[in-house]
Amino acid sequence: MLNDVKPENANWRHYFGGLAFLMIILQLLTGLFLIFFYEPTLTDAYKTVQRISNQIYGGGLIRNLHRWVPALLFIAILVHTIRCFLRMDFVNQQKRVLWLTGVLLLLPILFLIITGLIIPWEWKGYWFLEMIPNYFGTLPVIGDSLKLFFLDSYTVPRYYVLHILIFPMITFILVDYHMLTKLRKRGIFRYLLKHAIVVLPFLILLAYLAITIQIPSADPEEVPLPLDGANIIVPEWYFLIILLPFMYLKNSPLIPFISIIGPLVVLFVVAFMPYYLKGREVKEEDSTTEIQQQAIGWRKLIMGSIVKKVATGIVVTLITFCIVGLIYLGSYNSPTFGCNSCHNLSKGERLGAPPQFFNDRSKLPLLNDNEWMMKHWYYPNEVW
Ligand code: HEC
């Protein structure tokens, strides 16, 4: 039978699923810590973030963990997804809910990353916030009103509530359907403990990254150079790759299709795959369809022998490296730390903190210019 094999004994799919779950828990814990010191206001958000980094005991480490966990979470989810794809879980009727909730989970997690980028409310957060209405503004028909909606509805506290309450709740509900219901019977803590031990190398890597590659937070005392950090891996910036069409496609009408409509359609088509592939099964009046048999065949093939397991391992690793590599190359030029070299308090209030009138495009017309925005991010030492 399909379900007789305990996944964690048979393959590594479960390993990365477990890693992802652990990362979500860790993000919850580090986030809880940050809540006690962060103030979601236009004027104080960045100051409190600086205080967390520089004055609160352990604050710097916790904040940087909170920045690095999503990067590991992303990789864990990626490997987990590739494995499930290769195993053709989407034709496995017993895994329908697992598949659906797993795919849908990508949405709240993406929104958590986006809001998490914004709420420190320094120049990167400000910049990112301004790109969202621009993005939705490219949509045909509803674009203009969506843009206005986003511009009007921004406030730091609102995005903070989304970040610490609304999206975590949605994530939790989906995680519950995805795995917790089943896990409760088996014992959540035993599961967590077991996984914490098997993923120990990743936890060590995480601690290493959070300690050695920290976000600079000493300005204006120590002002970085404009290109400081250009080649340093800074996790949150890799997620900004979704904005790249603005730079490479300029003002092409293709942008909304490539970066909003297309991905959404793919997401929902993929999420509901087990449901409409099931339609075929009913017609054939047989309990196992050709696709399912193929899936069983695949499973045997994959789990059958050590050699094959190693082979899939290599395929999964290769695909993962390709995707991660593309993302890495996409944001390679970005001078990640350099923003503070010009945007710091010693250059005056105007460049020190994002302006209070941040959503007034009549006062800040440059923010409507997507190309300028992208180039200022990529080459701030040239375009400003
Ligand atoms: C070489 C100095 C310099 C660097 C480095 C720099 N900026 Fe700027 N930035 C400026 C100047 C000057 C302006 C004002 C341009 C204007 O209003 O004409 C500006 C404007 C902006 C604006 C437009 C809105 C506003 O309030 O004027 C944003 C957003 C922004 N910068 C974000 C960033 C980010 C994010 C980085 C890091 C990638 C960065 N900047 C790096 C000098 C710099």
Short mmCIF file of C-alpha atoms and ligand atoms in Angstrom, two decimals:
data_model
loop_
_atom_site.label_atom_id
_atom_site.label_comp_id
_atom_site.label_asym_id
_atom_site.label_seq_id
_atom_site.Cartn_x
_atom_site.Cartn_y
_atom_site.Cartn_z
CA MET A 1 0.00 0.00 0.00
CA LEU A 2 1.03 3.54 -0.69
CA ASN A 3 0.97 4.71 2.87
CA ASP A 4 2.77 1.81 4.49
CA VAL A 5 6.17 3.34 4.02
CA LYS A 6 7.04 5.88 6.67
CA PRO A 7 8.36 8.79 4.66
CA GLU A 8 11.15 9.75 7.03
CA ASN A 9 12.62 6.29 6.84
CA ALA A 10 12.43 6.04 3.12
CA ASN A 11 13.61 9.36 1.76
CA TRP A 12 14.70 12.90 2.43
CA ARG A 13 11.48 14.59 1.48
CA HIS A 14 10.35 14.54 5.05
CA TYR A 15 13.69 15.79 6.23
CA PHE A 16 13.29 19.14 4.50
CA GLY A 17 9.60 19.33 5.35
CA GLY A 18 10.64 18.94 8.97
CA LEU A 19 13.36 21.54 8.54
CA ALA A 20 10.78 23.97 7.14
CA PHE A 21 8.50 23.33 10.10
CA LEU A 22 11.34 23.90 12.56
CA MET A 23 12.25 27.14 10.80
CA ILE A 24 8.66 28.36 11.08
CA ILE A 25 8.71 27.64 14.84
CA LEU A 26 12.07 29.40 15.19
CA GLN A 27 10.75 32.40 13.27
CA LEU A 28 7.77 32.51 15.61
CA LEU A 29 10.02 32.47 18.68
CA THR A 30 12.52 35.08 17.45
CA GLY A 31 9.59 37.20 16.26
CA LEU A 32 7.98 37.04 19.70
CA PHE A 33 11.20 38.41 21.16
CA LEU A 34 11.31 41.29 18.67
CA ILE A 35 7.69 42.24 19.40
CA PHE A 36 8.70 43.37 22.89
CA PHE A 37 11.11 46.02 21.65
CA TYR A 38 9.83 47.16 18.28
CA GLU A 39 7.60 50.26 17.90
CA PRO A 40 5.51 50.34 14.72
CA THR A 41 5.59 54.09 14.12
CA LEU A 42 6.93 56.16 11.25
CA THR A 43 9.39 57.99 13.46
CA ASP A 44 10.49 55.28 15.87
CA ALA A 45 10.42 52.02 13.94
CA TYR A 46 14.01 52.22 12.74
CA LYS A 47 15.27 53.65 16.02
CA THR A 48 13.82 50.73 17.94
CA VAL A 49 15.27 48.30 15.41
CA GLN A 50 18.68 49.94 15.93
CA ARG A 51 18.19 49.68 19.67
CA ILE A 52 17.39 45.98 19.36
CA SER A 53 20.60 45.48 17.40
CA ASN A 54 22.90 47.58 19.55
CA GLN A 55 21.57 47.77 23.07
CA ILE A 56 19.23 44.94 23.94
CA TYR A 57 21.10 41.92 25.27
CA GLY A 58 21.03 39.22 22.60
CA GLY A 59 18.96 41.49 20.38
CA GLY A 60 21.47 41.63 17.53
CA LEU A 61 21.67 37.86 17.34
CA ILE A 62 17.89 37.38 17.51
CA ARG A 63 17.28 40.01 14.85
CA ASN A 64 19.81 38.47 12.51
CA LEU A 65 18.41 35.01 13.13
CA HIS A 66 15.01 36.41 12.23
CA ARG A 67 16.57 37.61 8.97
CA TRP A 68 18.36 34.38 8.13
CA VAL A 69 15.65 31.87 9.01
CA PRO A 70 13.50 32.81 5.97
CA ALA A 71 16.46 32.09 3.70
CA LEU A 72 16.79 28.58 5.10
CA LEU A 73 13.03 28.20 5.12
CA PHE A 74 13.00 29.10 1.46
CA ILE A 75 15.60 26.47 0.59
CA ALA A 76 13.88 23.85 2.74
CA ILE A 77 10.54 24.52 1.05
CA LEU A 78 12.21 24.43 -2.34
CA VAL A 79 13.80 21.01 -1.80
CA HIS A 80 10.62 19.69 -0.20
CA THR A 81 8.56 20.88 -3.19
CA ILE A 82 10.93 19.48 -5.81
CA ARG A 83 10.88 16.10 -4.08
CA CYS A 84 7.09 16.03 -3.90
CA PHE A 85 6.94 16.94 -7.57
CA LEU A 86 9.34 14.18 -8.60
CA ARG A 87 7.36 11.72 -6.51
CA MET A 88 4.23 12.91 -8.33
CA ASP A 89 2.38 13.42 -5.08
CA PHE A 90 -0.16 15.47 -6.99
CA VAL A 91 -1.81 12.37 -8.39
CA ASN A 92 -1.92 10.68 -5.01
CA GLN A 93 -5.47 11.03 -3.78
CA GLN A 94 -4.54 10.48 -0.13
CA LYS A 95 -2.31 13.51 -0.30
CA ARG A 96 -4.79 15.92 -1.82
CA VAL A 97 -5.08 18.16 1.24
CA LEU A 98 -1.35 17.94 1.88
CA TRP A 99 -0.62 19.11 -1.65
CA LEU A 100 -3.21 21.88 -1.66
CA THR A 101 -2.24 23.34 1.70
CA GLY A 102 1.45 22.95 0.94
CA VAL A 103 1.18 24.98 -2.25
CA LEU A 104 -1.13 27.59 -0.75
CA LEU A 105 1.29 28.06 2.17
CA LEU A 106 3.60 29.83 -0.25
CA LEU A 107 1.27 32.83 -0.30
CA PRO A 108 1.18 33.82 3.40
CA ILE A 109 4.89 33.08 3.67
CA LEU A 110 5.61 35.40 0.74
CA PHE A 111 3.42 38.09 2.33
CA LEU A 112 5.28 37.63 5.62
CA ILE A 113 8.57 38.21 3.83
CA ILE A 114 7.21 41.29 2.05
CA THR A 115 5.78 42.89 5.19
CA GLY A 116 8.92 41.88 7.10
CA LEU A 117 11.03 43.80 4.59
CA ILE A 118 8.95 46.92 5.06
CA ILE A 119 8.38 47.33 8.76
CA PRO A 120 11.94 48.13 9.90
CA TRP A 121 11.14 51.33 7.99
CA GLU A 122 14.61 52.27 6.90
CA TRP A 123 15.33 53.14 3.27
CA LYS A 124 15.13 49.62 1.96
CA GLY A 125 11.76 49.10 3.58
CA TYR A 126 10.58 52.46 2.29
CA TRP A 127 11.84 51.67 -1.20
CA PHE A 128 10.13 48.29 -1.22
CA LEU A 129 6.89 49.73 0.08
CA GLU A 130 6.85 52.21 -2.77
CA MET A 131 7.33 49.49 -5.38
CA ILE A 132 4.22 47.54 -4.44
CA PRO A 133 1.64 50.11 -5.65
CA ASN A 134 3.79 50.55 -8.75
CA TYR A 135 3.58 46.84 -9.38
CA PHE A 136 -0.15 46.56 -8.99
CA GLY A 137 -0.53 49.75 -10.99
CA THR A 138 0.68 47.86 -14.06
CA LEU A 139 -2.39 45.59 -14.08
CA PRO A 140 -4.88 46.34 -16.85
CA VAL A 141 -8.28 47.82 -15.91
CA ILE A 142 -8.04 47.60 -12.10
CA GLY A 143 -4.40 48.75 -11.91
CA ASP A 144 -4.98 52.42 -11.18
CA SER A 145 -7.49 51.87 -8.41
CA LEU A 146 -5.33 49.15 -6.83
CA LYS A 147 -2.38 51.52 -6.87
CA LEU A 148 -4.42 54.19 -5.12
CA PHE A 149 -5.67 51.65 -2.62
CA PHE A 150 -2.14 50.59 -1.71
CA LEU A 151 -0.90 54.15 -1.47
CA ASP A 152 -3.81 55.20 0.72
CA SER A 153 -3.85 52.21 3.00
CA TYR A 154 -0.15 52.10 3.94
CA THR A 155 0.73 52.76 7.49
CA VAL A 156 3.50 51.09 9.42
CA PRO A 157 1.17 49.82 12.18
CA ARG A 158 -1.19 48.29 9.64
CA TYR A 159 1.61 46.35 7.99
CA TYR A 160 2.86 45.38 11.41
CA VAL A 161 -0.51 43.85 12.30
CA LEU A 162 -0.47 41.96 9.00
CA HIS A 163 3.03 40.74 9.80
CA ILE A 164 2.55 39.63 13.39
CA LEU A 165 -1.10 38.60 13.35
CA ILE A 166 -2.98 38.12 10.11
CA PHE A 167 -0.41 36.28 7.98
CA PRO A 168 0.96 34.17 10.86
CA MET A 169 -2.63 33.10 11.60
CA ILE A 170 -3.26 32.09 8.00
CA THR A 171 0.09 30.28 7.97
CA PHE A 172 -0.80 28.45 11.16
CA ILE A 173 -4.20 27.33 9.87
CA LEU A 174 -2.63 25.98 6.68
CA VAL A 175 0.21 24.30 8.58
CA ASP A 176 -2.39 22.73 10.84
CA TYR A 177 -4.23 21.21 7.88
CA HIS A 178 -0.95 20.36 6.21
CA MET A 179 0.62 18.34 8.97
CA LEU A 180 -0.25 19.23 12.56
CA THR A 181 -3.52 17.34 12.68
CA LYS A 182 -1.71 14.15 11.80
CA LEU A 183 1.30 15.01 13.89
CA ARG A 184 -0.72 15.45 17.07
CA LYS A 185 -1.41 11.73 17.09
CA ARG A 186 2.25 10.93 16.69
CA GLY A 187 3.47 13.54 19.16
CA ILE A 188 4.56 16.97 18.01
CA PHE A 189 7.37 17.38 20.51
CA ARG A 190 8.94 14.04 19.72
CA TYR A 191 8.79 14.97 16.07
CA LEU A 192 10.35 18.39 16.69
CA LEU A 193 13.08 16.95 18.87
CA LYS A 194 13.92 14.24 16.37
CA HIS A 195 14.07 16.73 13.55
CA ALA A 196 16.08 19.23 15.55
CA ILE A 197 18.70 16.49 15.91
CA VAL A 198 18.74 15.36 12.28
CA VAL A 199 18.88 18.90 10.91
CA LEU A 200 21.60 19.95 13.35
CA PRO A 201 24.05 20.83 10.54
CA PHE A 202 21.52 23.35 9.22
CA LEU A 203 20.98 24.83 12.67
CA ILE A 204 24.73 25.27 13.05
CA LEU A 205 24.88 26.91 9.62
CA LEU A 206 22.06 29.23 10.64
CA ALA A 207 23.85 30.30 13.82
CA TYR A 208 27.06 30.80 11.87
CA LEU A 209 25.36 33.04 9.27
CA ALA A 210 23.45 35.06 11.85
CA ILE A 211 26.66 35.73 13.78
CA THR A 212 29.08 36.39 10.92
CA ILE A 213 26.88 38.16 8.33
CA GLN A 214 24.93 40.75 10.24
CA ILE A 215 23.05 43.73 8.97
CA PRO A 216 25.00 46.92 9.79
CA SER A 217 23.20 49.03 12.33
CA ALA A 218 25.83 51.46 13.56
CA ASP A 219 24.92 54.46 11.44
CA PRO A 220 25.39 57.35 11.65
CA GLU A 221 28.53 56.59 13.72
CA GLU A 222 29.98 54.20 11.16
CA VAL A 223 28.76 55.17 7.73
CA PRO A 224 29.35 52.51 5.06
CA LEU A 225 30.54 53.28 1.54
CA PRO A 226 27.94 53.23 -1.26
CA LEU A 227 29.13 49.88 -2.56
CA ASP A 228 29.72 48.28 0.82
CA GLY A 229 28.29 44.82 0.96
CA ALA A 230 27.88 44.50 -2.79
CA ASN A 231 29.13 40.94 -2.72
CA ILE A 232 27.87 39.98 0.69
CA ILE A 233 24.94 37.65 0.91
CA VAL A 234 22.06 39.49 2.50
CA PRO A 235 19.07 37.19 2.66
CA GLU A 236 16.16 39.59 2.48
CA TRP A 237 17.42 41.15 -0.73
CA TYR A 238 17.22 37.91 -2.63
CA PHE A 239 13.47 37.97 -2.35
CA LEU A 240 13.42 41.29 -4.19
CA ILE A 241 14.12 39.37 -7.36
CA ILE A 242 10.37 39.52 -7.99
CA LEU A 243 10.86 43.20 -8.83
CA LEU A 244 13.41 42.56 -11.56
CA PRO A 245 10.95 42.72 -14.49
CA PHE A 246 10.71 46.44 -13.80
CA MET A 247 14.37 46.80 -14.67
CA TYR A 248 14.72 44.38 -17.54
CA LEU A 249 11.36 44.85 -19.23
CA LYS A 250 11.17 48.60 -18.61
CA ASN A 251 7.56 49.67 -19.10
CA SER A 252 6.46 46.65 -21.09
CA PRO A 253 2.76 45.70 -20.86
CA LEU A 254 4.00 42.14 -20.24
CA ILE A 255 5.06 42.98 -16.68
CA PRO A 256 1.70 42.32 -14.96
CA PHE A 257 1.33 39.00 -16.80
CA ILE A 258 4.82 37.81 -16.01
CA SER A 259 4.91 38.88 -12.41
CA ILE A 260 1.37 38.95 -11.07
CA ILE A 261 -1.23 37.18 -13.20
CA GLY A 262 1.04 34.40 -14.51
CA PRO A 263 2.41 33.29 -11.13
CA LEU A 264 -1.04 33.43 -9.52
CA VAL A 265 -2.59 31.30 -12.26
CA VAL A 266 0.26 28.78 -12.04
CA LEU A 267 -0.04 28.69 -8.25
CA PHE A 268 -3.74 27.89 -8.29
CA VAL A 269 -3.49 25.45 -11.20
CA VAL A 270 -0.75 23.58 -9.32
CA ALA A 271 -2.51 23.79 -5.96
CA PHE A 272 -5.67 22.11 -7.25
CA MET A 273 -3.92 19.53 -9.41
CA PRO A 274 -4.95 16.50 -7.33
CA TYR A 275 -8.57 17.64 -7.57
CA TYR A 276 -8.96 17.85 -11.31
CA LEU A 277 -6.62 14.97 -12.08
CA LYS A 278 -8.99 12.96 -9.91
CA GLY A 279 -11.75 13.56 -12.50
CA ARG A 280 -10.08 11.08 -14.82
CA GLU A 281 -9.95 8.44 -12.13
CA VAL A 282 -13.73 8.47 -11.62
CA LYS A 283 -14.36 8.00 -15.34
CA GLU A 284 -12.20 4.93 -15.63
CA GLU A 285 -14.09 3.12 -12.86
CA ASP A 286 -10.89 1.65 -11.59
CA SER A 287 -9.38 2.41 -8.22
CA THR A 288 -5.94 3.04 -9.62
CA THR A 289 -5.56 5.13 -12.73
CA GLU A 290 -2.77 4.96 -15.18
CA ILE A 291 -1.29 8.09 -13.67
CA GLN A 292 -1.51 6.61 -10.21
CA GLN A 293 0.10 3.40 -11.34
CA GLN A 294 2.74 5.49 -12.91
CA ALA A 295 3.09 7.27 -9.58
CA ILE A 296 3.45 3.96 -7.77
CA GLY A 297 5.97 2.98 -10.39
CA TRP A 298 7.82 6.22 -9.75
CA ARG A 299 7.80 5.57 -6.03
CA LYS A 300 9.24 2.11 -6.49
CA LEU A 301 11.75 3.52 -8.87
CA ILE A 302 12.77 6.23 -6.45
CA MET A 303 12.77 4.18 -3.28
CA GLY A 304 13.67 0.89 -4.83
CA SER A 305 17.40 0.96 -4.45
CA ILE A 306 20.12 3.01 -2.86
CA VAL A 307 21.54 3.86 -6.27
CA LYS A 308 18.26 5.32 -7.41
CA LYS A 309 17.92 7.23 -4.16
CA VAL A 310 21.32 8.75 -4.68
CA ALA A 311 20.33 9.57 -8.26
CA THR A 312 17.19 11.44 -7.17
CA GLY A 313 19.23 13.11 -4.47
CA ILE A 314 21.57 14.42 -7.14
CA VAL A 315 18.70 15.55 -9.39
CA VAL A 316 17.02 17.37 -6.51
CA THR A 317 20.30 18.98 -5.49
CA LEU A 318 20.98 20.09 -9.06
CA ILE A 319 17.53 21.63 -9.51
CA THR A 320 17.86 23.37 -6.13
CA PHE A 321 21.27 24.76 -7.01
CA CYS A 322 20.00 25.99 -10.38
CA ILE A 323 17.09 27.87 -8.84
CA VAL A 324 19.08 29.28 -5.92
CA GLY A 325 21.93 30.13 -8.31
CA LEU A 326 19.62 32.07 -10.62
CA ILE A 327 18.27 34.06 -7.70
CA TYR A 328 21.80 34.72 -6.50
CA LEU A 329 22.92 35.96 -9.91
CA GLY A 330 19.78 38.08 -10.26
CA SER A 331 20.62 40.23 -7.28
CA TYR A 332 24.40 40.00 -7.40
CA ASN A 333 25.05 43.64 -8.23
CA SER A 334 22.93 45.00 -5.51
CA PRO A 335 25.06 47.08 -3.10
CA THR A 336 23.17 45.76 -0.19
CA PHE A 337 24.56 47.71 2.73
CA GLY A 338 25.42 50.87 0.83
CA CYS A 339 22.09 52.65 1.23
CA ASN A 340 23.13 53.99 4.60
CA SER A 341 26.15 55.75 3.11
CA CYS A 342 23.90 58.48 1.73
CA HIS A 343 20.69 57.83 3.62
CA ASN A 344 21.77 58.52 7.16
CA LEU A 345 20.98 61.13 9.76
CA SER A 346 24.27 62.97 9.42
CA LYS A 347 23.11 63.96 5.91
CA GLY A 348 20.11 65.69 7.41
CA GLU A 349 16.62 64.66 8.43
CA ARG A 350 15.46 64.45 4.80
CA LEU A 351 17.87 61.63 3.97
CA GLY A 352 18.05 60.20 7.48
CA ALA A 353 14.63 58.65 7.81
CA PRO A 354 12.01 57.94 5.14
CA PRO A 355 9.85 61.04 4.68
CA GLN A 356 6.58 61.41 6.59
CA PHE A 357 4.77 62.19 3.33
CA PHE A 358 5.94 58.90 1.86
CA ASN A 359 2.62 58.20 0.13
CA ASP A 360 2.30 61.59 -1.52
CA ARG A 361 3.48 61.08 -5.07
CA SER A 362 3.02 64.76 -5.91
CA LYS A 363 5.83 65.55 -3.48
CA LEU A 364 7.93 62.53 -4.49
CA PRO A 365 7.36 62.14 -8.24
CA LEU A 366 10.48 60.00 -8.67
CA LEU A 367 8.70 57.17 -6.89
CA ASN A 368 6.40 56.81 -9.90
CA ASP A 369 9.39 56.15 -12.11
CA ASN A 370 9.93 52.40 -11.86
CA GLU A 371 13.09 52.42 -13.87
CA TRP A 372 14.67 55.07 -11.68
CA MET A 373 13.61 53.14 -8.59
CA MET A 374 15.20 49.91 -9.80
CA LYS A 375 18.39 51.55 -10.99
CA HIS A 376 18.76 53.51 -7.77
CA TRP A 377 18.60 50.20 -5.93
CA TYR A 378 21.06 48.43 -8.20
CA TYR A 379 23.46 51.29 -8.88
CA PRO A 380 22.79 53.93 -6.21
CA ASN A 381 26.27 55.33 -6.65
CA GLU A 382 25.43 56.16 -10.30
CA VAL A 383 21.71 56.88 -10.37
CA TRP A 384 20.43 59.36 -7.77
C1 HEC B 1 25.14 57.87 -3.50
C2 HEC B 1 24.18 58.20 -2.48
C3 HEC B 1 22.96 57.28 -2.35
C4 HEC B 1 22.95 55.95 -2.12
C5 HEC B 1 24.12 55.00 -1.95
C6 HEC B 1 21.56 55.57 -2.03
N1 HEC B 1 20.76 56.65 -2.22
FE1 HEC B 1 18.72 56.69 -2.25
N2 HEC B 1 18.75 58.63 -2.75
C7 HEC B 1 19.88 59.44 -2.81
C8 HEC B 1 19.47 60.81 -3.11
C9 HEC B 1 20.39 61.99 -3.24
C10 HEC B 1 18.06 60.77 -3.23
C11 HEC B 1 17.13 61.93 -3.52
C12 HEC B 1 16.86 61.99 -5.01
C13 HEC B 1 15.96 63.13 -5.34
O1 HEC B 1 15.01 63.39 -4.58
O2 HEC B 1 16.18 63.75 -6.37
C14 HEC B 1 17.65 59.42 -3.02
C15 HEC B 1 16.33 58.98 -3.06
C16 HEC B 1 15.92 57.73 -2.70
C17 HEC B 1 14.54 57.30 -2.74
C18 HEC B 1 13.41 58.11 -3.34
C19 HEC B 1 12.44 58.72 -2.48
C20 HEC B 1 12.92 59.92 -1.71
O3 HEC B 1 12.53 60.01 -0.56
O4 HEC B 1 13.62 60.78 -2.27
C21 HEC B 1 14.52 56.03 -2.28
C22 HEC B 1 13.28 55.17 -2.09
C23 HEC B 1 15.89 55.64 -1.99
N3 HEC B 1 16.70 56.70 -2.27
C24 HEC B 1 16.27 54.39 -1.53
C25 HEC B 1 17.59 53.95 -1.49
C26 HEC B 1 18.02 52.61 -1.24
C27 HEC B 1 17.06 51.45 -0.93
C28 HEC B 1 19.36 52.58 -1.31
C29 HEC B 1 20.27 51.37 -1.16
C30 HEC B 1 20.20 50.41 -2.22
C31 HEC B 1 19.80 53.91 -1.64
N4 HEC B 1 18.70 54.72 -1.74
C32 HEC B 1 21.13 54.26 -1.80
C33 HEC B 1 21.18 59.03 -2.62
C34 HEC B 1 21.59 57.73 -2.42
#
